[in-house]
Every structure is written in structure tokens, then in C-alpha cells.
Coordinates of C-alpha atoms in Angstrom, one line a residue:
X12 CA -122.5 -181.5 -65.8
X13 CA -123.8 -178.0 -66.3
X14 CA -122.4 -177.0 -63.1
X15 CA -118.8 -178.0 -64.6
X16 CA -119.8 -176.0 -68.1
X17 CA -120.5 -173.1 -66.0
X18 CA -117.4 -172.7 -63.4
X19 CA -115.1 -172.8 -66.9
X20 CA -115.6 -169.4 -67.2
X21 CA -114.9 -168.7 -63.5
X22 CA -111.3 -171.4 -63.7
X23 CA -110.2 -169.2 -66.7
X24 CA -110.6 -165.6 -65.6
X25 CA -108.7 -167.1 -62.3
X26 CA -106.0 -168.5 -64.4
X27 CA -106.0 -165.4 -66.1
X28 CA -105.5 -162.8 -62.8
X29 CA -102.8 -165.3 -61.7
X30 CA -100.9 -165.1 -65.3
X31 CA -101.4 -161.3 -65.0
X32 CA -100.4 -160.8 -61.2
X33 CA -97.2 -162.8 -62.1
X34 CA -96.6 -160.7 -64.7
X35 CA -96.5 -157.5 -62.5
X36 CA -93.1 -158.7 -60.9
X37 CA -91.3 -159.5 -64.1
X38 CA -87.9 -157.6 -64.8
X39 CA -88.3 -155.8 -68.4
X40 CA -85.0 -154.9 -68.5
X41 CA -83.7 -158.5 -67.3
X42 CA -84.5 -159.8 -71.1
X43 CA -83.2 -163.6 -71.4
X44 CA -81.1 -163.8 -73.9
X45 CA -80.5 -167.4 -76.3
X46 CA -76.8 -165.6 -77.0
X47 CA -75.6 -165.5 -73.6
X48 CA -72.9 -167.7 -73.1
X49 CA -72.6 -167.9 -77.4
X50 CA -70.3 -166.5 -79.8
X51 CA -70.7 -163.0 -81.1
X52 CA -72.5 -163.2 -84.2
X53 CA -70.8 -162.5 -87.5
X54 CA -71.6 -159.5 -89.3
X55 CA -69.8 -158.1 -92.4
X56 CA -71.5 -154.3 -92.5
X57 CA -69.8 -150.5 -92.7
X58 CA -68.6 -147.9 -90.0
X59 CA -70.9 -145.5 -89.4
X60 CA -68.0 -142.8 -90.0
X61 CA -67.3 -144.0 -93.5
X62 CA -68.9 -146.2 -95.9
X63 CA -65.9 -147.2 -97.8
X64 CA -64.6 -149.0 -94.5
X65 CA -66.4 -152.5 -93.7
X66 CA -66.1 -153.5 -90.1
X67 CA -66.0 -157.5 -89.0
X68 CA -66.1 -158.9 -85.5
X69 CA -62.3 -159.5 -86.2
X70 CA -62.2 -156.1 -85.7
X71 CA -62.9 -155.7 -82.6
X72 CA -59.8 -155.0 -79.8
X73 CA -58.9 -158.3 -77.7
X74 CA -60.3 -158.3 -73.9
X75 CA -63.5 -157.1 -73.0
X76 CA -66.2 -155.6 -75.2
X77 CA -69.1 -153.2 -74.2
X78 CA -71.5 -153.1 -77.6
X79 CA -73.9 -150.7 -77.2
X80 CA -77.5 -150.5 -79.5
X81 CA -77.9 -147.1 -80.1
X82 CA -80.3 -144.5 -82.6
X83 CA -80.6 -141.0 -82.8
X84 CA -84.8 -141.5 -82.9
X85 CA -84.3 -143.2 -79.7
X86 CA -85.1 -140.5 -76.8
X87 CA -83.5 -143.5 -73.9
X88 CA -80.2 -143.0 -76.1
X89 CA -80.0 -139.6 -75.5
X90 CA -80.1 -139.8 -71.5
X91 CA -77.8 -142.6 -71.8
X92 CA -74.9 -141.2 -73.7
X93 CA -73.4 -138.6 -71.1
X94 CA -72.6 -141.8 -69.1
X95 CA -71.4 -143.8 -72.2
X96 CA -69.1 -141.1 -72.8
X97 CA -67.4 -141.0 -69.3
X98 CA -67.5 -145.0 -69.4
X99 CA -65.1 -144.9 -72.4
X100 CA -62.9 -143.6 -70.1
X101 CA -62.2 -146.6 -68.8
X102 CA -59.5 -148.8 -69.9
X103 CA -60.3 -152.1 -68.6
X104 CA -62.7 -153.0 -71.3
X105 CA -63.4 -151.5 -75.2
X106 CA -66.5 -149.6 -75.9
X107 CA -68.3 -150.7 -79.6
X108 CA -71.7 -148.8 -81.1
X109 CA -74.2 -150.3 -82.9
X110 CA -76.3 -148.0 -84.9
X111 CA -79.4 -149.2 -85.5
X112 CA -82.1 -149.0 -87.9
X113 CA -81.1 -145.1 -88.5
X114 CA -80.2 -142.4 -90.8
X115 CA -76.0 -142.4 -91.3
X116 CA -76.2 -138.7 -92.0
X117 CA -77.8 -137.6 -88.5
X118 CA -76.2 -140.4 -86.2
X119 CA -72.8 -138.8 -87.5
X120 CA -74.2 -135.2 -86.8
X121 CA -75.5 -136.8 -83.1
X122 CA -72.2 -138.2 -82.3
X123 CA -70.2 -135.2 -83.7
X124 CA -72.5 -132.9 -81.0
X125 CA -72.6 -134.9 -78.4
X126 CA -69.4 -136.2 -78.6
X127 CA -68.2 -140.2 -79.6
X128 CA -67.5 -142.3 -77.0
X129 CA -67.1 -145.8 -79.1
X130 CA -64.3 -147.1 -80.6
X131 CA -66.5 -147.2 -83.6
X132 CA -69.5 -147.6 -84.9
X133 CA -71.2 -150.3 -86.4
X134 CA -73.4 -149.1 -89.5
X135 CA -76.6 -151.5 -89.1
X136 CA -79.4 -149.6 -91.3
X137 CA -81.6 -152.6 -91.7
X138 CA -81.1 -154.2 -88.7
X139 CA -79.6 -157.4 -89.6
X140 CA -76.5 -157.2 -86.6
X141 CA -79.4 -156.4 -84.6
X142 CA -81.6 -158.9 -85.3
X143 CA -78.8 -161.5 -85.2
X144 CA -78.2 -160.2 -81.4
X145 CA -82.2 -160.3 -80.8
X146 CA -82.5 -156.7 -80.3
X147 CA -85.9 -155.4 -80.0
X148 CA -85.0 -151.7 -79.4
X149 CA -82.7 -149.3 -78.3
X150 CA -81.1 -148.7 -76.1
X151 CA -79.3 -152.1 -75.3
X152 CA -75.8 -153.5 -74.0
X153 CA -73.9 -156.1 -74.3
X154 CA -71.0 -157.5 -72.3
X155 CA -68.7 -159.4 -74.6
X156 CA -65.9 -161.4 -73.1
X157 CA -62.3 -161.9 -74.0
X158 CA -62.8 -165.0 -75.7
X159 CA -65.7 -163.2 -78.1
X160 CA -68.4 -164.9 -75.6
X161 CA -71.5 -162.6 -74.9
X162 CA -71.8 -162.9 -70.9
X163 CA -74.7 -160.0 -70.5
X164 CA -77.6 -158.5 -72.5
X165 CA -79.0 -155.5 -70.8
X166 CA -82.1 -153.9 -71.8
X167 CA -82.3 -150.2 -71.0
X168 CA -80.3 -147.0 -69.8
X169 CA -77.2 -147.4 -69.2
X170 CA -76.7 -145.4 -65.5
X171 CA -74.5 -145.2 -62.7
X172 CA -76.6 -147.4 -60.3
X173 CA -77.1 -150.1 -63.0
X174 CA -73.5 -149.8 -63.5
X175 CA -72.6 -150.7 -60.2
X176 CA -75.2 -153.2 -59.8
X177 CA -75.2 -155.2 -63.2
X178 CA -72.0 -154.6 -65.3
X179 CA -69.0 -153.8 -62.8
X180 CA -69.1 -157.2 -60.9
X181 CA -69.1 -158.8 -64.1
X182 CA -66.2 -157.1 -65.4
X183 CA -64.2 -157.9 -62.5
X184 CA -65.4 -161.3 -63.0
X185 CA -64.3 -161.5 -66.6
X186 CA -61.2 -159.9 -65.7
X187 CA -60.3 -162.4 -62.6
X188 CA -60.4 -165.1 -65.5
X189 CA -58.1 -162.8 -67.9
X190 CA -55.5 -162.7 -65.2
X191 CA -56.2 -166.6 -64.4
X192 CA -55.8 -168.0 -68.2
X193 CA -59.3 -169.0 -68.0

């Protein structure tokens, strides 16, 4: 019996190295998401550009939807936007912002200087949009379907490689079912 009462020490720092190990081969940006394959959330909250305007998801272009989380106090944002900007380029799917948790007057002055690549801007000061989406940061990105459905939550910069490797053969996914009336 005292041999038992002493090896439980020994059984939980083991069980502990192998919870730890494991967790040196997780994914941080591959964050599971309960919204993927849900609805959009509702939201009822102003444009960033102009607080007299109040923005709904009803407002968002039919097809497919980039929403991007984004702040001016987030240093990832910054790195991320010169790609955001040549991305809204692209016609085959609508690019949306999220500002989040930040100051109205400077995220105008950031997008004004470094130029605005959303269709708009979602004003989300406190937070609620984001913690409807389960956001725990910035920067993050969603892909949103043509039928409203979020299909991808992506923690992280936004880059070419990830690009490629993540989001593009999604959106050719998403558009295969467009063009098949699925």
C-alpha cells in the first residue's frame, strides 16, 4: 500500500510530460471554432466611417464573404494589411472589417494612411460582434459562404503562403457549389 501512495506522484508528473509533449504539436492558429458550419451571427452596430450609419449582416453583398478582425493596437494587423489590401482586389469574394475593441478616431486615421481595403467596416468598440464570433484577438478571418454560412475561422496573419494553403481552395470550393446551385 505505501508503495501505491508513493508512485502517485511518479503516474502524475508522467501524465503531465505526456499532456505537455502533446501540446507541443498543436496548431495555434488552427483554432476550432463552434460557428463553423453556423449562421453568421446577428449584430446591429455602426460603420466605423460614420456613426449615424448602423450596419446589419443584411448588409453584407451576396456570395462570398472575407470578415476580417482587425485593431489599430494590434502590431499582427499592421503586417497583415498590405496583403488585405491587394486581396480586395479580388472579385470573387467581398472583403468586410471588423474593428475591434478600438478607438473610432485612430482606426479611421489607420485606414485613411494605410489605405482601406474593406467594403466596410464594422464599428465593434466593446466587443460584442466579436465575442459573438468567439474572437480572442486580433488579427482573425473568417470565410463566410454564399448562403451566410461561416466555412473557416483562421487565427493569425493573413499571408501569401497561408493564402494559398488555407483560404484559396476553399474559395474555389465554395465557388464550385455557387456555379452548381448548391
Amino acid at each position: 500500500m505505501k508503495i501505491l501512495i508513493r508512485l502517485i506522484p511518479l503516474v502524475l508528473f508522467i501524465l503531465l510530460g505526456i499532456l505537455l509533449y502533446r501540446g507541443l504539436f498543436l496548431n495555434p492558429q488552427a483554432m476550432p471554432s463552434a460557428l463553423v458550419g453556423k449562421p453568421f451571427p446577428e449584430f446591429n452596430l455602426t460603420r466605423l466611417g460614420g456613426q449615424q450609419q448602423t450596419l446589419t449582416k443584411t448588409d453584407f453583398k451576396p456570395g462570398i464573404k472575407l470578415v476580417n478582425v482587425w485593431a489599430t493596437w494590434c502590431p499582427s494587423c499592421k503586417v497583415e494589411h498590405p496583403f488585405l489590401v491587394k486581396l480586395s482586389k479580388d472579385n470573387r469574394f467581398s472583403l468586410y472589417g471588423i474593428n475591434y475593441k478600438d478607438n473610432r478616431k485612430d482606426a479611421k486615421k489607420w485606414l485613411k494612411y494605410y489605405k482601406d481595403p474593406y467594403q466596410f467596416s464594422i464599428y465593434d468598440d466593446i466587443g460584442r460582434l466579436g465575442l459573438n464570433l468567439g474572437v480572442y484577438g486580433a488579427p482573425e478571418t473568417f470565410v463566410v459562404d454564399h448562403k451566410g454560412v461561416i466555412r473557416k475561422r483562421f487565427a493569425g496573419v493573413l499571408e501569401p503562403r497561408v493564402w494559398q494553403r488555407e483560404f484559396l481552395p476553399l474559395i474555389n470550393t465554395i465557388e464550385t457549389e455557387m456555379a452548381e446551385g448548391k
